[in-house]
């Protein structure tokens, strides 16, 4: 009986996570805005090198040499990531969608 209850609990939890993933809305909070990345706002799962808050700020990636060549190489690396789809690839902006391995949740990478 205890095994049945444990199995039922696991099915309910996994089913709930799958349902949450399927029903979650896709909202874009970032993007290229007036030649700068749009701010994160209140999104708790958004980070950026231009963010003001300590909880959202990450250090920019250091680049040596030609900036255009480094950007192109970064775009190639992003395009090669598993479960990643490049949405926009412009000379000075890249937007990709990366799906998580287990449930397929999609995160934006810009």
PDB file of N, CA and C in Angstrom, residues 63-103:
ATOM      1  N   UNK A  63      36.545  39.941 -24.013  1.00  0.00           N
ATOM      2  CA  UNK A  63      36.838  39.716 -25.434  1.00  0.00           C
ATOM      3  C   UNK A  63      38.209  40.303 -25.733  1.00  0.00           C
ATOM      4  N   UNK A  64      39.036  39.494 -26.383  1.00  0.00           N
ATOM      5  CA  UNK A  64      40.323  39.997 -26.836  1.00  0.00           C
ATOM      6  C   UNK A  64      40.361  39.884 -28.350  1.00  0.00           C
ATOM      7  N   UNK A  65      41.062  40.770 -28.975  1.00  0.00           N
ATOM      8  CA  UNK A  65      41.146  40.738 -30.429  1.00  0.00           C
ATOM      9  C   UNK A  65      39.945  41.405 -31.080  1.00  0.00           C
ATOM     10  N   UNK A  66      39.646  40.964 -32.284  1.00  0.00           N
ATOM     11  CA  UNK A  66      38.587  41.558 -33.094  1.00  0.00           C
ATOM     12  C   UNK A  66      37.207  41.234 -32.515  1.00  0.00           C
ATOM     13  N   UNK A  67      36.446  42.272 -32.178  1.00  0.00           N
ATOM     14  CA  UNK A  67      35.127  42.082 -31.571  1.00  0.00           C
ATOM     15  C   UNK A  67      34.157  41.382 -32.520  1.00  0.00           C
ATOM     16  N   UNK A  68      34.180  41.732 -33.805  1.00  0.00           N
ATOM     17  CA  UNK A  68      33.284  41.083 -34.775  1.00  0.00           C
ATOM     18  C   UNK A  68      33.577  39.597 -34.890  1.00  0.00           C
ATOM     19  N   UNK A  69      34.828  39.234 -34.946  1.00  0.00           N
ATOM     20  CA  UNK A  69      35.213  37.820 -35.047  1.00  0.00           C
ATOM     21  C   UNK A  69      34.798  37.067 -33.780  1.00  0.00           C
ATOM     22  N   UNK A  70      34.959  37.700 -32.625  1.00  0.00           N
ATOM     23  CA  UNK A  70      34.559  37.069 -31.370  1.00  0.00           C
ATOM     24  C   UNK A  70      33.048  36.865 -31.327  1.00  0.00           C
ATOM     25  N   UNK A  71      32.289  37.852 -31.806  1.00  0.00           N
ATOM     26  CA  UNK A  71      30.831  37.734 -31.838  1.00  0.00           C
ATOM     27  C   UNK A  71      30.402  36.606 -32.769  1.00  0.00           C
ATOM     28  N   UNK A  72      31.007  36.522 -33.943  1.00  0.00           N
ATOM     29  CA  UNK A  72      30.689  35.442 -34.908  1.00  0.00           C
ATOM     30  C   UNK A  72      30.987  34.088 -34.300  1.00  0.00           C
ATOM     31  N   UNK A  73      32.132  33.979 -33.608  1.00  0.00           N
ATOM     32  CA  UNK A  73      32.489  32.706 -32.981  1.00  0.00           C
ATOM     33  C   UNK A  73      31.491  32.354 -31.886  1.00  0.00           C
ATOM     34  N   UNK A  74      31.091  33.332 -31.088  1.00  0.00           N
ATOM     35  CA  UNK A  74      30.085  33.090 -30.045  1.00  0.00           C
ATOM     36  C   UNK A  74      28.768  32.628 -30.663  1.00  0.00           C
ATOM     37  N   UNK A  75      28.377  33.241 -31.790  1.00  0.00           N
ATOM     38  CA  UNK A  75      27.149  32.836 -32.478  1.00  0.00           C
ATOM     39  C   UNK A  75      27.241  31.397 -32.961  1.00  0.00           C
ATOM     40  N   UNK A  76      28.412  30.988 -33.449  1.00  0.00           N
ATOM     41  CA  UNK A  76      28.616  29.602 -33.893  1.00  0.00           C
ATOM     42  C   UNK A  76      28.497  28.625 -32.719  1.00  0.00           C
ATOM     43  N   UNK A  77      29.072  29.004 -31.595  1.00  0.00           N
ATOM     44  CA  UNK A  77      29.016  28.140 -30.416  1.00  0.00           C
ATOM     45  C   UNK A  77      27.569  27.991 -29.940  1.00  0.00           C
ATOM     46  N   UNK A  78      26.846  29.105 -29.871  1.00  0.00           N
ATOM     47  CA  UNK A  78      25.443  29.051 -29.451  1.00  0.00           C
ATOM     48  C   UNK A  78      24.638  28.176 -30.399  1.00  0.00           C
ATOM     49  N   UNK A  79      24.835  28.328 -31.699  1.00  0.00           N
ATOM     50  CA  UNK A  79      24.086  27.539 -32.686  1.00  0.00           C
ATOM     51  C   UNK A  79      24.384  26.049 -32.566  1.00  0.00           C
ATOM     52  N   UNK A  80      25.542  25.696 -32.041  1.00  0.00           N
ATOM     53  CA  UNK A  80      25.906  24.283 -31.924  1.00  0.00           C
ATOM     54  C   UNK A  80      25.410  23.637 -30.630  1.00  0.00           C
ATOM     55  N   UNK A  81      24.851  24.425 -29.720  1.00  0.00           N
ATOM     56  CA  UNK A  81      24.381  23.871 -28.456  1.00  0.00           C
ATOM     57  C   UNK A  81      23.184  22.953 -28.685  1.00  0.00           C
ATOM     58  N   UNK A  82      23.100  21.836 -27.952  1.00  0.00           N
ATOM     59  CA  UNK A  82      21.951  20.945 -28.119  1.00  0.00           C
ATOM     60  C   UNK A  82      20.660  21.626 -27.665  1.00  0.00           C
ATOM     61  N   UNK A  83      19.570  21.291 -28.332  1.00  0.00           N
ATOM     62  CA  UNK A  83      18.220  21.805 -28.017  1.00  0.00           C
ATOM     63  C   UNK A  83      18.170  23.333 -28.067  1.00  0.00           C
ATOM     64  N   UNK A  84      18.958  23.930 -28.952  1.00  0.00           N
ATOM     65  CA  UNK A  84      19.009  25.381 -29.099  1.00  0.00           C
ATOM     66  C   UNK A  84      18.642  25.753 -30.526  1.00  0.00           C
ATOM     67  N   UNK A  85      17.783  26.771 -30.639  1.00  0.00           N
ATOM     68  CA  UNK A  85      17.337  27.261 -31.950  1.00  0.00           C
ATOM     69  C   UNK A  85      17.651  28.745 -32.038  1.00  0.00           C
ATOM     70  N   UNK A  86      18.426  29.141 -33.040  1.00  0.00           N
ATOM     71  CA  UNK A  86      18.731  30.555 -33.243  1.00  0.00           C
ATOM     72  C   UNK A  86      17.527  31.207 -33.892  1.00  0.00           C
ATOM     73  N   UNK A  87      17.008  32.270 -33.262  1.00  0.00           N
ATOM     74  CA  UNK A  87      15.821  32.972 -33.744  1.00  0.00           C
ATOM     75  C   UNK A  87      16.223  34.180 -34.580  1.00  0.00           C
ATOM     76  N   UNK A  88      17.176  34.959 -34.091  1.00  0.00           N
ATOM     77  CA  UNK A  88      17.650  36.149 -34.799  1.00  0.00           C
ATOM     78  C   UNK A  88      19.170  36.131 -34.770  1.00  0.00           C
ATOM     79  N   UNK A  89      19.779  36.294 -35.938  1.00  0.00           N
ATOM     80  CA  UNK A  89      21.236  36.365 -36.034  1.00  0.00           C
ATOM     81  C   UNK A  89      21.573  37.548 -36.927  1.00  0.00           C
ATOM     82  N   UNK A  90      21.936  38.659 -36.288  1.00  0.00           N
ATOM     83  CA  UNK A  90      22.286  39.887 -36.996  1.00  0.00           C
ATOM     84  C   UNK A  90      23.735  40.231 -36.655  1.00  0.00           C
ATOM     85  N   UNK A  91      24.340  41.152 -37.389  1.00  0.00           N
ATOM     86  CA  UNK A  91      25.753  41.478 -37.128  1.00  0.00           C
ATOM     87  C   UNK A  91      26.046  41.917 -35.690  1.00  0.00           C
ATOM     88  N   UNK A  92      25.080  42.530 -35.005  1.00  0.00           N
ATOM     89  CA  UNK A  92      25.345  42.993 -33.645  1.00  0.00           C
ATOM     90  C   UNK A  92      24.319  42.503 -32.628  1.00  0.00           C
ATOM     91  N   UNK A  93      23.563  41.453 -32.966  1.00  0.00           N
ATOM     92  CA  UNK A  93      22.547  40.940 -32.042  1.00  0.00           C
ATOM     93  C   UNK A  93      22.274  39.475 -32.352  1.00  0.00           C
ATOM     94  N   UNK A  94      22.183  38.664 -31.299  1.00  0.00           N
ATOM     95  CA  UNK A  94      21.872  37.247 -31.441  1.00  0.00           C
ATOM     96  C   UNK A  94      20.807  36.880 -30.417  1.00  0.00           C
ATOM     97  N   UNK A  95      19.763  36.201 -30.858  1.00  0.00           N
ATOM     98  CA  UNK A  95      18.725  35.709 -29.956  1.00  0.00           C
ATOM     99  C   UNK A  95      18.505  34.237 -30.264  1.00  0.00           C
ATOM    100  N   UNK A  96      18.625  33.409 -29.226  1.00  0.00           N
ATOM    101  CA  UNK A  96      18.406  31.968 -29.370  1.00  0.00           C
ATOM    102  C   UNK A  96      17.453  31.505 -28.286  1.00  0.00           C
ATOM    103  N   UNK A  97      16.792  30.387 -28.548  1.00  0.00           N
ATOM    104  CA  UNK A  97      15.926  29.752 -27.566  1.00  0.00           C
ATOM    105  C   UNK A  97      16.544  28.402 -27.203  1.00  0.00           C
ATOM    106  N   UNK A  98      16.736  28.182 -25.914  1.00  0.00           N
ATOM    107  CA  UNK A  98      17.374  26.969 -25.423  1.00  0.00           C
ATOM    108  C   UNK A  98      16.362  26.191 -24.587  1.00  0.00           C
ATOM    109  N   UNK A  99      16.090  24.948 -24.984  1.00  0.00           N
ATOM    110  CA  UNK A  99      15.126  24.109 -24.272  1.00  0.00           C
ATOM    111  C   UNK A  99      15.852  23.250 -23.238  1.00  0.00           C
ATOM    112  N   UNK A 100      15.228  23.111 -22.069  1.00  0.00           N
ATOM    113  CA  UNK A 100      15.820  22.261 -21.043  1.00  0.00           C
ATOM    114  C   UNK A 100      15.696  20.792 -21.440  1.00  0.00           C
ATOM    115  N   UNK A 101      16.578  19.989 -20.924  1.00  0.00           N
ATOM    116  CA  UNK A 101      16.666  18.588 -21.329  1.00  0.00           C
ATOM    117  C   UNK A 101      15.439  17.789 -20.909  1.00  0.00           C
ATOM    118  N   UNK A 102      14.984  17.930 -19.671  1.00  0.00           N
ATOM    119  CA  UNK A 102      13.952  17.048 -19.147  1.00  0.00           C
ATOM    120  C   UNK A 102      12.543  17.440 -19.573  1.00  0.00           C
ATOM    121  N   UNK A 103      12.140  18.665 -19.313  1.00  0.00           N
ATOM    122  CA  UNK A 103      10.759  19.067 -19.591  1.00  0.00           C
ATOM    123  C   UNK A 103      10.611  19.975 -20.803  1.00  0.00           C
TER     124      UNK A 103
END
